[in-house]
PDB file of C-alpha atoms in Angstrom:
ATOM      1  CA  MET E   1     -55.904 -14.917  -9.520  1.00 45.00           C
ATOM      2  CA  THR E   2     -55.713 -13.116  -5.972  1.00 45.00           C
ATOM      3  CA  GLY E   3     -52.584 -15.432  -5.507  1.00 45.00           C
ATOM      4  CA  GLU E   4     -51.148 -14.918  -8.245  1.00 45.00           C
ATOM      5  CA  ALA E   5     -51.900 -11.073  -8.074  1.00 42.00           C
ATOM      6  CA  GLY E   6     -50.560 -11.311  -4.886  1.00 43.00           C
ATOM      7  CA  ALA E   7     -47.340 -12.891  -5.856  1.00 43.00           C
ATOM      8  CA  GLY E   8     -47.308 -10.159  -8.073  1.00 45.00           C
ATOM      9  CA  ALA E   9     -47.011  -7.593  -5.752  1.00 43.00           C
ATOM     10  CA  GLY E  10     -44.459  -9.126  -3.976  1.00 46.00           C
ATOM     11  CA  ALA E  11     -42.461 -10.044  -6.377  1.00 47.00           C
ATOM     12  CA  GLY E  12     -42.370  -6.170  -7.836  1.00 48.00           C
ATOM     13  CA  ALA E  13     -42.020  -5.108  -3.881  1.00 48.00           C
ATOM     14  CA  ALA E  14     -38.973  -7.267  -3.606  1.00 50.00           C
ATOM     15  CA  ALA E  15     -37.847  -5.625  -6.987  1.00 52.00           C
ATOM     16  CA  GLY E  16     -38.380  -2.211  -5.798  1.00 51.00           C
ATOM     17  CA  GLN E  17     -36.603  -3.446  -2.565  1.00 59.00           C
ATOM     18  CA  PHE E  18     -32.868  -4.286  -4.319  1.00 63.00           C
ATOM     19  CA  ARG E  19     -33.694  -1.443  -7.026  1.00 71.00           C
ATOM     20  CA  ASP E  20     -33.070   1.741  -4.740  1.00 75.00           C
ATOM     21  CA  VAL E  21     -29.771  -0.187  -3.855  1.00 77.00           C
ATOM     22  CA  TRP E  22     -28.197   0.196  -7.627  1.00 82.00           C
ATOM     23  CA  SER E  23     -29.362   4.046  -7.884  1.00 84.00           C
ATOM     24  CA  GLY E  24     -27.403   7.268  -8.165  1.00 85.00           C
ATOM     25  CA  ARG E  25     -27.910   8.003  -4.702  1.00 89.00           C
ATOM     26  CA  ALA E  26     -26.171   5.336  -3.377  1.00 90.00           C
ATOM     27  CA  VAL E  27     -23.504   5.110  -5.850  1.00 91.00           C
ATOM     28  CA  LEU E  28     -22.662   8.655  -4.995  1.00 91.00           C
ATOM     29  CA  VAL E  29     -22.545   8.444  -1.337  1.00 92.00           C
ATOM     30  CA  SER E  30     -20.219   4.870  -1.939  1.00 93.00           C
ATOM     31  CA  MET E  31     -18.121   6.464  -3.736  1.00 92.00           C
ATOM     32  CA  ALA E  32     -17.336   9.534  -1.579  1.00 92.00           C
ATOM     33  CA  ALA E  33     -16.853   6.872   1.359  1.00 93.00           C
ATOM     34  CA  LEU E  34     -13.925   4.876  -0.926  1.00 92.00           C
ATOM     35  CA  LEU E  35     -12.604   8.899  -1.260  1.00 90.00           C
ATOM     36  CA  ALA E  36     -12.800   9.579   2.075  1.00 91.00           C
ATOM     37  CA  GLU E  37     -11.190   6.272   3.355  1.00 92.00           C
ATOM     38  CA  ALA E  38      -8.387   6.912   0.426  1.00 88.00           C
ATOM     39  CA  MET E  39      -7.594  10.403   2.027  1.00 87.00           C
ATOM     40  CA  CYS E  40      -7.048   8.501   5.202  1.00 90.00           C
ATOM     41  CA  VAL E  41      -5.216   5.579   4.546  1.00 88.00           C
ATOM     42  CA  THR E  42      -3.404   8.017   2.229  1.00 84.00           C
ATOM     43  CA  ALA E  43      -1.893  10.653   5.343  1.00 86.00           C
ATOM     44  CA  GLY E  44      -1.521   7.045   7.341  1.00 88.00           C
ATOM     45  CA  VAL E  45       0.687   5.828   4.905  1.00 83.00           C
ATOM     46  CA  VAL E  46       2.782   8.705   4.081  1.00 83.00           C
ATOM     47  CA  LEU E  47       3.195   9.506   7.789  1.00 86.00           C
ATOM     48  CA  TYR E  48       4.253   5.808   8.194  1.00 86.00           C
ATOM     49  CA  GLY E  49       7.005   6.304   5.075  1.00 82.00           C
ATOM     50  CA  PHE E  50       8.625   8.950   7.288  1.00 84.00           C
ATOM     51  CA  THR E  51       9.772   5.857   9.530  1.00 85.00           C
ATOM     52  CA  GLN E  52      10.568   3.456   6.770  1.00 81.00           C
ATOM     53  CA  GLU E  53      14.106   3.311   5.456  1.00 77.00           C
ATOM     54  CA  GLY E  54      14.381   4.543   1.581  1.00 64.00           C
ATOM     55  CA  THR E  55      10.570   5.634   1.156  1.00 55.00           C
ATOM     56  CA  VAL E  56      10.867   9.634   2.160  1.00 52.00           C
ATOM     57  CA  GLY E  57      11.238  10.423  -2.029  1.00 50.00           C
ATOM     58  CA  ASN E  58       8.584   8.079  -3.072  1.00 51.00           C
ATOM     59  CA  VAL E  59       6.488   9.832   0.716  1.00 51.00           C
ATOM     60  CA  PHE E  60       6.668  12.766  -0.850  1.00 52.00           C
ATOM     61  CA  LEU E  61       5.778  12.180  -4.724  1.00 55.00           C
ATOM     62  CA  ALA E  62       2.607  10.408  -3.911  1.00 55.00           C
ATOM     63  CA  ALA E  63       1.390  13.817  -1.622  1.00 54.00           C
ATOM     64  CA  PHE E  64       2.408  15.765  -4.362  1.00 56.00           C
ATOM     65  CA  MET E  65       0.584  13.639  -7.318  1.00 56.00           C
ATOM     66  CA  LEU E  66      -2.466  12.877  -4.040  1.00 56.00           C
ATOM     67  CA  PRO E  67      -4.702  15.962  -6.360  1.00 56.00           C
ATOM     68  CA  VAL E  68      -4.498  13.805  -9.865  1.00 55.00           C
ATOM     69  CA  ALA E  69      -5.610  10.524  -8.551  1.00 57.00           C
ATOM     70  CA  LEU E  70      -7.930  11.850  -6.593  1.00 57.00           C
ATOM     71  CA  VAL E  71      -9.284  12.912 -10.311  1.00 58.00           C
ATOM     72  CA  LEU E  72      -8.097   9.797 -12.272  1.00 58.00           C
ATOM     73  CA  GLY E  73      -9.661   8.368  -8.510  1.00 64.00           C
ATOM     74  CA  ALA E  74     -13.055   8.458  -9.741  1.00 78.00           C
ATOM     75  CA  LEU E  75     -13.215   5.241 -12.593  1.00 81.00           C
ATOM     76  CA  PRO E  76     -11.880   3.426  -9.749  1.00 84.00           C
ATOM     77  CA  GLY E  77     -13.877   4.294  -7.281  1.00 86.00           C
ATOM     78  CA  LEU E  78     -17.277   3.435  -8.966  1.00 88.00           C
ATOM     79  CA  VAL E  79     -15.882   0.099 -10.288  1.00 89.00           C
ATOM     80  CA  LEU E  80     -14.837  -0.562  -6.487  1.00 91.00           C
ATOM     81  CA  THR E  81     -18.870   0.500  -6.018  1.00 92.00           C
ATOM     82  CA  VAL E  82     -19.900  -1.374  -8.512  1.00 92.00           C
ATOM     83  CA  THR E  83     -17.823  -4.693  -7.720  1.00 93.00           C
ATOM     84  CA  LEU E  84     -17.817  -4.605  -3.553  1.00 93.00           C
ATOM     85  CA  VAL E  85     -19.629  -1.955  -1.827  1.00 94.00           C
ATOM     86  CA  LEU E  86     -23.367  -2.432  -3.650  1.00 93.00           C
ATOM     87  CA  PRO E  87     -23.533  -5.947  -4.071  1.00 94.00           C
ATOM     88  CA  THR E  88     -22.065  -6.148  -0.159  1.00 94.00           C
ATOM     89  CA  LEU E  89     -25.147  -4.087   0.171  1.00 91.00           C
ATOM     90  CA  THR E  90     -27.280  -6.087  -1.322  1.00 92.00           C
ATOM     91  CA  LEU E  91     -25.938  -9.737  -0.187  1.00 92.00           C
ATOM     92  CA  GLY E  92     -26.908  -8.013   3.360  1.00 90.00           C
ATOM     93  CA  ARG E  93     -30.451  -7.654   2.276  1.00 88.00           C
ATOM     94  CA  LEU E  94     -30.680 -11.158   0.832  1.00 90.00           C
ATOM     95  CA  ALA E  95     -29.675 -12.487   3.585  1.00 88.00           C
ATOM     96  CA  ALA E  96     -32.123 -10.102   6.193  1.00 85.00           C
ATOM     97  CA  ARG E  97     -34.975 -11.252   3.669  1.00 85.00           C
ATOM     98  CA  TRP E  98     -34.108 -14.820   4.047  1.00 85.00           C
ATOM     99  CA  GLY E  99     -34.003 -14.852   8.259  1.00 79.00           C
ATOM    100  CA  GLY E 100     -36.966 -12.840   8.437  1.00 76.00           C
ATOM    101  CA  TRP E 101     -34.971  -9.648   9.895  1.00 73.00           C
ATOM    102  CA  GLN E 102     -36.570  -7.194   7.508  1.00 66.00           C
ATOM    103  CA  GLY E 103     -37.692  -3.639   9.268  1.00 62.00           C
ATOM    104  CA  ARG E 104     -35.235  -4.237  11.623  1.00 62.00           C
ATOM    105  CA  ALA E 105     -31.770  -2.528  11.815  1.00 61.00           C
ATOM    106  CA  THR E 106     -29.985  -5.083   9.756  1.00 73.00           C
ATOM    107  CA  TRP E 107     -26.758  -3.184   9.443  1.00 82.00           C
ATOM    108  CA  TRP E 108     -24.731  -5.644  11.031  1.00 86.00           C
ATOM    109  CA  CYS E 109     -26.126  -8.008   8.226  1.00 88.00           C
ATOM    110  CA  THR E 110     -24.249  -5.514   5.796  1.00 90.00           C
ATOM    111  CA  ALA E 111     -21.070  -5.565   8.091  1.00 91.00           C
ATOM    112  CA  ALA E 112     -21.648  -9.636   8.188  1.00 92.00           C
ATOM    113  CA  ALA E 113     -21.893  -9.839   4.254  1.00 93.00           C
ATOM    114  CA  ALA E 114     -18.641  -8.109   3.477  1.00 94.00           C
ATOM    115  CA  PRO E 115     -15.923 -10.761   3.425  1.00 95.00           C
ATOM    116  CA  PHE E 116     -18.290 -12.861   1.885  1.00 95.00           C
ATOM    117  CA  SER E 117     -18.825 -10.025  -1.426  1.00 95.00           C
ATOM    118  CA  ALA E 118     -14.626  -8.915  -0.685  1.00 95.00           C
ATOM    119  CA  ALA E 119     -13.974 -12.268  -1.042  1.00 95.00           C
ATOM    120  CA  GLY E 120     -15.518 -12.771  -4.543  1.00 94.00           C
ATOM    121  CA  SER E 121     -13.859  -9.243  -5.598  1.00 93.00           C
ATOM    122  CA  THR E 122     -10.772 -10.119  -5.044  1.00 93.00           C
ATOM    123  CA  LEU E 123     -11.026 -13.485  -7.266  1.00 93.00           C
ATOM    124  CA  ALA E 124     -12.236 -11.784  -9.891  1.00 92.00           C
ATOM    125  CA  TYR E 125      -9.369  -8.793  -9.084  1.00 90.00           C
ATOM    126  CA  GLY E 126      -6.632 -11.821  -9.141  1.00 89.00           C
ATOM    127  CA  ALA E 127      -8.713 -13.369 -12.362  1.00 90.00           C
ATOM    128  CA  CYS E 128      -8.260  -9.807 -14.899  1.00 90.00           C
ATOM    129  CA  CYS E 129      -4.611  -9.317 -13.810  1.00 87.00           C
ATOM    130  CA  ALA E 130      -3.923 -12.997 -14.556  1.00 87.00           C
ATOM    131  CA  LEU E 131      -5.676 -12.317 -18.049  1.00 89.00           C
ATOM    132  CA  LEU E 132      -4.016  -9.155 -18.264  1.00 86.00           C
ATOM    133  CA  THR E 133       0.035 -10.048 -17.136  1.00 83.00           C
ATOM    134  CA  GLY E 134      -0.319 -13.702 -17.854  1.00 82.00           C
ATOM    135  CA  SER E 135       0.154 -14.103 -14.005  1.00 80.00           C
ATOM    136  CA  VAL E 136      -1.692 -15.579 -11.341  1.00 81.00           C
ATOM    137  CA  GLY E 137       0.595 -13.909  -8.745  1.00 78.00           C
ATOM    138  CA  PRO E 138       1.790 -14.653  -5.083  1.00 85.00           C
ATOM    139  CA  PRO E 139      -0.883 -16.162  -2.629  1.00 86.00           C
ATOM    140  CA  LEU E 140       0.192 -13.663   0.264  1.00 88.00           C
ATOM    141  CA  ALA E 141      -1.690 -10.759  -2.270  1.00 87.00           C
ATOM    142  CA  TYR E 142      -5.163 -12.478  -1.956  1.00 89.00           C
ATOM    143  CA  LEU E 143      -4.559 -13.381   1.298  1.00 91.00           C
ATOM    144  CA  VAL E 144      -4.065  -9.148   1.929  1.00 91.00           C
ATOM    145  CA  CYS E 145      -6.329  -8.075  -0.874  1.00 92.00           C
ATOM    146  CA  TRP E 146      -9.092  -9.883   1.061  1.00 94.00           C
ATOM    147  CA  PRO E 147      -8.967  -8.128   4.724  1.00 94.00           C
ATOM    148  CA  ALA E 148      -7.994  -4.751   2.927  1.00 94.00           C
ATOM    149  CA  LEU E 149     -11.304  -4.585   0.580  1.00 94.00           C
ATOM    150  CA  THR E 150     -13.422  -5.915   3.332  1.00 95.00           C
ATOM    151  CA  ALA E 151     -12.004  -3.191   5.733  1.00 94.00           C
ATOM    152  CA  ALA E 152     -13.305  -0.923   3.161  1.00 93.00           C
ATOM    153  CA  ALA E 153     -16.529  -2.113   2.317  1.00 94.00           C
ATOM    154  CA  VAL E 154     -17.782  -2.151   5.521  1.00 95.00           C
ATOM    155  CA  PRO E 155     -18.363   1.778   6.283  1.00 94.00           C
ATOM    156  CA  ALA E 156     -18.833   2.543   2.438  1.00 94.00           C
ATOM    157  CA  ALA E 157     -22.135  -0.017   2.634  1.00 93.00           C
ATOM    158  CA  LEU E 158     -23.684   1.110   5.475  1.00 92.00           C
ATOM    159  CA  LEU E 159     -24.002   4.928   4.099  1.00 92.00           C
ATOM    160  CA  ALA E 160     -24.642   4.236   1.135  1.00 90.00           C
ATOM    161  CA  GLU E 161     -27.596   1.916   2.913  1.00 88.00           C
ATOM    162  CA  VAL E 162     -28.749   5.422   4.421  1.00 87.00           C
ATOM    163  CA  ALA E 163     -28.655   6.728   0.801  1.00 87.00           C
ATOM    164  CA  ALA E 164     -30.441   3.904  -0.807  1.00 83.00           C
ATOM    165  CA  ARG E 165     -32.923   4.276   1.613  1.00 78.00           C
ATOM    166  CA  GLY E 166     -34.590   7.479  -0.362  1.00 69.00           C
ATOM    167  CA  THR E 167     -32.868  10.424   1.192  1.00 64.00           C
ATOM    168  CA  GLY E 168     -34.196  13.151  -1.138  1.00 72.00           C
ATOM    169  CA  ALA E 169     -31.820  14.861  -3.914  1.00 80.00           C
ATOM    170  CA  ARG E 170     -30.623  17.236  -1.617  1.00 83.00           C
ATOM    171  CA  ARG E 171     -30.138  15.424   1.560  1.00 86.00           C
ATOM    172  CA  THR E 172     -28.220  13.099  -0.151  1.00 87.00           C
ATOM    173  CA  VAL E 173     -25.485  15.961  -1.715  1.00 89.00           C
ATOM    174  CA  ARG E 174     -25.284  17.108   1.573  1.00 91.00           C
ATOM    175  CA  LEU E 175     -24.587  13.448   2.963  1.00 91.00           C
ATOM    176  CA  THR E 176     -22.143  12.909   0.425  1.00 91.00           C
ATOM    177  CA  VAL E 177     -20.873  16.703   0.757  1.00 92.00           C
ATOM    178  CA  THR E 178     -20.292  15.173   4.492  1.00 94.00           C
ATOM    179  CA  VAL E 179     -18.888  12.439   3.890  1.00 94.00           C
ATOM    180  CA  ALA E 180     -15.627  13.452   1.482  1.00 90.00           C
ATOM    181  CA  GLY E 181     -15.307  16.221   3.969  1.00 93.00           C
ATOM    182  CA  SER E 182     -15.337  14.459   7.130  1.00 94.00           C
ATOM    183  CA  GLY E 183     -12.297  12.078   4.991  1.00 91.00           C
ATOM    184  CA  LEU E 184     -10.722  15.103   4.448  1.00 89.00           C
ATOM    185  CA  LEU E 185     -10.858  16.811   7.713  1.00 94.00           C
ATOM    186  CA  THR E 186      -9.598  13.526   9.574  1.00 94.00           C
ATOM    187  CA  ALA E 187      -6.685  12.978   6.578  1.00 90.00           C
ATOM    188  CA  LEU E 188      -5.819  16.485   7.503  1.00 91.00           C
ATOM    189  CA  ALA E 189      -5.777  15.428  11.581  1.00 95.00           C
ATOM    190  CA  VAL E 190      -3.954  12.296  11.004  1.00 93.00           C
ATOM    191  CA  GLY E 191      -1.315  14.716   9.311  1.00 88.00           C
ATOM    192  CA  VAL E 192      -1.010  17.420  11.669  1.00 93.00           C
ATOM    193  CA  LEU E 193      -1.410  15.052  14.934  1.00 94.00           C
ATOM    194  CA  GLY E 194       1.928  12.795  12.892  1.00 91.00           C
ATOM    195  CA  VAL E 195       3.768  15.853  12.177  1.00 88.00           C
ATOM    196  CA  ALA E 196       3.691  16.877  15.901  1.00 93.00           C
ATOM    197  CA  ALA E 197       4.807  13.058  16.688  1.00 92.00           C
ATOM    198  CA  LEU E 198       7.328  13.499  14.627  1.00 88.00           C
ATOM    199  CA  ALA E 199       8.754  16.343  15.678  1.00 89.00           C
ATOM    200  CA  THR E 200       8.634  15.296  19.440  1.00 91.00           C
ATOM    201  CA  GLY E 201      10.372  12.092  18.440  1.00 86.00           C
ATOM    202  CA  LEU E 202       6.948  10.495  19.413  1.00 89.00           C
ATOM    203  CA  LEU E 203       6.857   9.043  16.745  1.00 88.00           C
ATOM    204  CA  PRO E 204      10.578   7.808  15.722  1.00 88.00           C
ATOM    205  CA  ALA E 205      11.393   8.617  11.782  1.00 86.00           C
ATOM    206  CA  TYR E 206      14.270   6.515  10.342  1.00 83.00           C
ATOM    207  CA  GLU E 207      17.735   7.597  10.234  1.00 82.00           C
ATOM    208  CA  PRO E 208      19.881   6.233   8.117  1.00 77.00           C
ATOM    209  CA  PRO E 209      23.587   4.673   9.847  1.00 81.00           C
ATOM    210  CA  LYS E 210      26.567   7.307   9.662  1.00 79.00           C
ATOM    211  CA  PRO E 211      29.354   4.461  10.015  1.00 78.00           C
ATOM    212  CA  THR E 212      32.934   5.679   9.758  1.00 79.00           C
ATOM    213  CA  ARG E 213      34.874   4.213   6.671  1.00 79.00           C
ATOM    214  CA  ALA E 214      37.099   1.920   8.915  1.00 83.00           C
ATOM    215  CA  GLY E 215      33.426   0.999  10.006  1.00 82.00           C
ATOM    216  CA  LEU E 216      32.870  -0.330   6.409  1.00 85.00           C
ATOM    217  CA  VAL E 217      35.841  -2.754   6.452  1.00 89.00           C
ATOM    218  CA  GLY E 218      34.688  -6.176   5.978  1.00 89.00           C
ATOM    219  CA  VAL E 219      33.016  -8.736   4.562  1.00 91.00           C
ATOM    220  CA  TRP E 220      29.730  -8.683   3.514  1.00 89.00           C
ATOM    221  CA  ARG E 221      27.041 -11.145   2.126  1.00 89.00           C
ATOM    222  CA  ASP E 222      23.746 -11.363   0.419  1.00 84.00           C
ATOM    223  CA  GLY E 223      22.857 -14.280   1.788  1.00 78.00           C
ATOM    224  CA  SER E 224      22.697 -16.254  -1.092  1.00 78.00           C
ATOM    225  CA  GLY E 225      26.548 -16.944  -1.632  1.00 81.00           C
ATOM    226  CA  GLY E 226      27.330 -13.733  -3.020  1.00 84.00           C
ATOM    227  CA  THR E 227      30.154 -11.538  -0.776  1.00 87.00           C
ATOM    228  CA  LEU E 228      31.619  -7.847  -0.755  1.00 86.00           C
ATOM    229  CA  GLU E 229      34.804  -7.927   0.741  1.00 89.00           C
ATOM    230  CA  LEU E 230      35.948  -3.845   1.367  1.00 88.00           C
ATOM    231  CA  ARG E 231      39.361  -3.755   2.682  1.00 89.00           C
ATOM    232  CA  ALA E 232      41.394  -1.116   4.350  1.00 89.00           C
ATOM    233  CA  ASP E 233      43.860  -0.307   2.103  1.00 89.00           C
ATOM    234  CA  GLY E 234      40.608   0.998  -0.590  1.00 85.00           C
ATOM    235  CA  THR E 235      40.952  -2.203  -2.594  1.00 86.00           C
ATOM    236  CA  ALA E 236      37.506  -4.725  -3.230  1.00 85.00           C
ATOM    237  CA  THR E 237      36.858  -7.980  -4.310  1.00 85.00           C
ATOM    238  CA  ALA E 238      32.818  -9.254  -4.982  1.00 82.00           C
ATOM    239  CA  ARG E 239      32.537 -12.645  -5.426  1.00 83.00           C
ATOM    240  CA  GLY E 240      28.814 -14.346  -6.899  1.00 79.00           C
ATOM    241  CA  LEU E 241      26.854 -11.162  -7.072  1.00 77.00           C
ATOM    242  CA  SER E 242      23.331 -11.012  -7.707  1.00 68.00           C
ATOM    243  CA  LYS E 243      22.541  -8.674 -11.664  1.00 62.00           C
ATOM    244  CA  PRO E 244      19.724  -8.653 -13.364  1.00 53.00           C
ATOM    245  CA  GLY E 245      19.352 -12.072 -14.976  1.00 51.00           C
ATOM    246  CA  ASP E 246      23.724 -12.772 -14.219  1.00 58.00           C
ATOM    247  CA  HIS E 247      25.926 -12.860 -11.837  1.00 66.00           C
ATOM    248  CA  CYS E 248      29.370 -10.624 -11.585  1.00 70.00           C
ATOM    249  CA  GLY E 249      32.559 -10.747  -9.494  1.00 73.00           C
ATOM    250  CA  GLY E 250      36.464  -9.117  -9.992  1.00 77.00           C
ATOM    251  CA  VAL E 251      38.675  -7.078  -8.098  1.00 81.00           C
ATOM    252  CA  GLY E 252      38.790  -3.541  -7.951  1.00 80.00           C
ATOM    253  CA  ARG E 253      38.176  -0.389  -5.689  1.00 80.00           C
ATOM    254  CA  TRP E 254      35.722   1.269  -3.252  1.00 81.00           C
ATOM    255  CA  GLU E 255      35.359   4.866  -1.199  1.00 78.00           C
ATOM    256  CA  LEU E 256      32.908   6.575   0.361  1.00 76.00           C
ATOM    257  CA  ASP E 257      30.834   9.005  -1.038  1.00 70.00           C
ATOM    258  CA  ARG E 258      29.032  11.875   1.810  1.00 62.00           C
ATOM    259  CA  PHE E 259      26.010  13.399  -0.944  1.00 55.00           C
ATOM    260  CA  THR E 260      22.927  15.366  -0.286  1.00 49.00           C
ATOM    261  CA  GLY E 261      23.009  14.160   3.700  1.00 49.00           C
ATOM    262  CA  ASP E 262      23.245  10.728   2.203  1.00 53.00           C
ATOM    263  CA  GLU E 263      25.257   8.032   2.181  1.00 57.00           C
ATOM    264  CA  ARG E 264      26.439   6.707  -1.402  1.00 63.00           C
ATOM    265  CA  LEU E 265      29.623   3.593  -1.725  1.00 67.00           C
ATOM    266  CA  GLU E 266      31.192   3.783  -5.180  1.00 66.00           C
ATOM    267  CA  VAL E 267      32.338   0.280  -5.887  1.00 68.00           C
ATOM    268  CA  GLU E 268      34.272  -0.580  -9.193  1.00 66.00           C
ATOM    269  CA  VAL E 269      35.121  -4.081  -9.584  1.00 66.00           C
ATOM    270  CA  GLY E 270      36.153  -6.316 -12.526  1.00 59.00           C
ATOM    271  CA  GLY E 271      33.407  -7.452 -14.628  1.00 57.00           C
ATOM    272  CA  ASP E 272      29.615  -5.880 -14.467  1.00 59.00           C
ATOM    273  CA  CYS E 273      29.978  -4.862 -11.001  1.00 64.00           C
ATOM    274  CA  ARG E 274      30.405  -1.251 -10.529  1.00 59.00           C
ATOM    275  CA  GLU E 275      27.316  -0.291  -8.652  1.00 63.00           C
ATOM    276  CA  GLN E 276      26.079   3.369  -6.791  1.00 68.00           C
ATOM    277  CA  TRP E 277      25.954   1.256  -3.215  1.00 75.00           C
ATOM    278  CA  PHE E 278      24.079   2.907  -0.890  1.00 78.00           C
ATOM    279  CA  LEU E 279      23.916   2.330   3.146  1.00 80.00           C
ATOM    280  CA  GLY E 280      20.535   1.090   4.724  1.00 82.00           C
ATOM    281  CA  GLY E 281      19.236  -0.458   7.605  1.00 84.00           C
ATOM    282  CA  THR E 282      20.060   1.057  11.293  1.00 83.00           C
ATOM    283  CA  GLN E 283      23.497   2.400  12.780  1.00 82.00           C
ATOM    284  CA  GLU E 284      22.885  -1.520  14.771  1.00 83.00           C
ATOM    285  CA  ARG E 285      22.736  -3.120  12.123  1.00 86.00           C
ATOM    286  CA  PRO E 286      24.226  -1.563   8.661  1.00 85.00           C
ATOM    287  CA  THR E 287      23.352  -2.744   5.366  1.00 86.00           C
ATOM    288  CA  LEU E 288      24.628  -2.106   2.253  1.00 84.00           C
ATOM    289  CA  TYR E 289      22.349  -2.829  -1.317  1.00 82.00           C
ATOM    290  CA  TYR E 290      22.277  -1.564  -4.497  1.00 78.00           C
ATOM    291  CA  PHE E 291      18.786  -1.440  -6.988  1.00 77.00           C
ATOM    292  CA  LEU E 292      18.154  -4.253 -10.008  1.00 74.00           C
ATOM    293  CA  GLY E 293      16.899  -1.947 -12.082  1.00 68.00           C
ATOM    294  CA  ASP E 294      14.150   0.679 -11.540  1.00 66.00           C
ATOM    295  CA  PRO E 295      15.121   2.466  -8.578  1.00 65.00           C
ATOM    296  CA  ASP E 296      11.656   3.826  -8.472  1.00 62.00           C
ATOM    297  CA  GLU E 297      10.347   0.416  -8.049  1.00 65.00           C
ATOM    298  CA  TRP E 298      12.379  -0.836  -5.138  1.00 70.00           C
ATOM    299  CA  HIS E 299      14.115  -3.717  -5.866  1.00 76.00           C
ATOM    300  CA  ARG E 300      17.011  -3.570  -3.932  1.00 79.00           C
ATOM    301  CA  HIS E 301      20.127  -6.152  -3.404  1.00 80.00           C
ATOM    302  CA  VAL E 302      21.047  -5.456   0.591  1.00 85.00           C
ATOM    303  CA  LEU E 303      24.631  -7.300   1.509  1.00 86.00           C
ATOM    304  CA  THR E 304      25.097  -7.274   5.601  1.00 88.00           C
ATOM    305  CA  ARG E 305      28.307  -6.836   7.039  1.00 84.00           C
ATOM    306  CA  GLN E 306      29.494  -9.818   8.698  1.00 76.00           C
ATOM    307  CA  GLY E 307      29.389  -9.991  12.397  1.00 60.00           C
ATOM    308  CA  GLY E 308      26.582  -7.859  11.769  1.00 46.00           C
ATOM    309  CA  ARG E 309      27.784  -4.457  13.227  1.00 47.00           C
ATOM    310  CA  SER E 310      30.059  -1.611  11.828  1.00 42.00           C
TER     311      SER E 310
END
């Protein structure tokens, strides 16, 4: 009887040890940590967008939508907490228990568990997306998602571990506010430093090429057999250019139209090849492109000038 009572007490203690992982205080601090990470990543993405071609408008839209995203992000944050962060913490505690490291500094067990829980979450999310869309998705998406989820899980799980130890309601609220506030301050600091770097040229902002009309004359190729030939007399010939689900070609005219500081090329040829073409790339290697479908989705058909220079 004594042995059975001891076993029962041990099982109860073990259950209690893992019950606090799934407590409200651990969930709250974990969501605050994920929010802080999201704000820092958003600040970095916004700054990176200013260095890349054609993303400034999307960057401004993302920044404008950030407050709404933070509110709507409560549900995704809860999902990530339940399916990624808390399983990481649980797996780390199991590893510590199996290895006989209980009672010691086992933060490294939690960190080491993150890649395994992130792998499981990646497969679970991929399966859900496959069921919803009917497509498994490219392997690269999983290879990118796995390290990203691992990086997100480690700090959130470590902070959730602190909260799970029983910090008390007041200390839990204080920890939650501190974590979220630190993320906001860090994001603001990154933004201020990034703007300063852009203003001083330390972080080079993207500048579209400014070729002359004569510099556009020549043959532009899409790498798939399609060509667009622009001649000095204003005539244009298209051959095998991609359209959604089809190709087009023909002969017509072209002209360079400058508007709102951007460069736009109007090409009108026979068939369905009339498009608004835009100049991209760099001054050394300009490109011509038009959008396939919704421009917000940034699906472009890109041509490079033969010879590579304007």
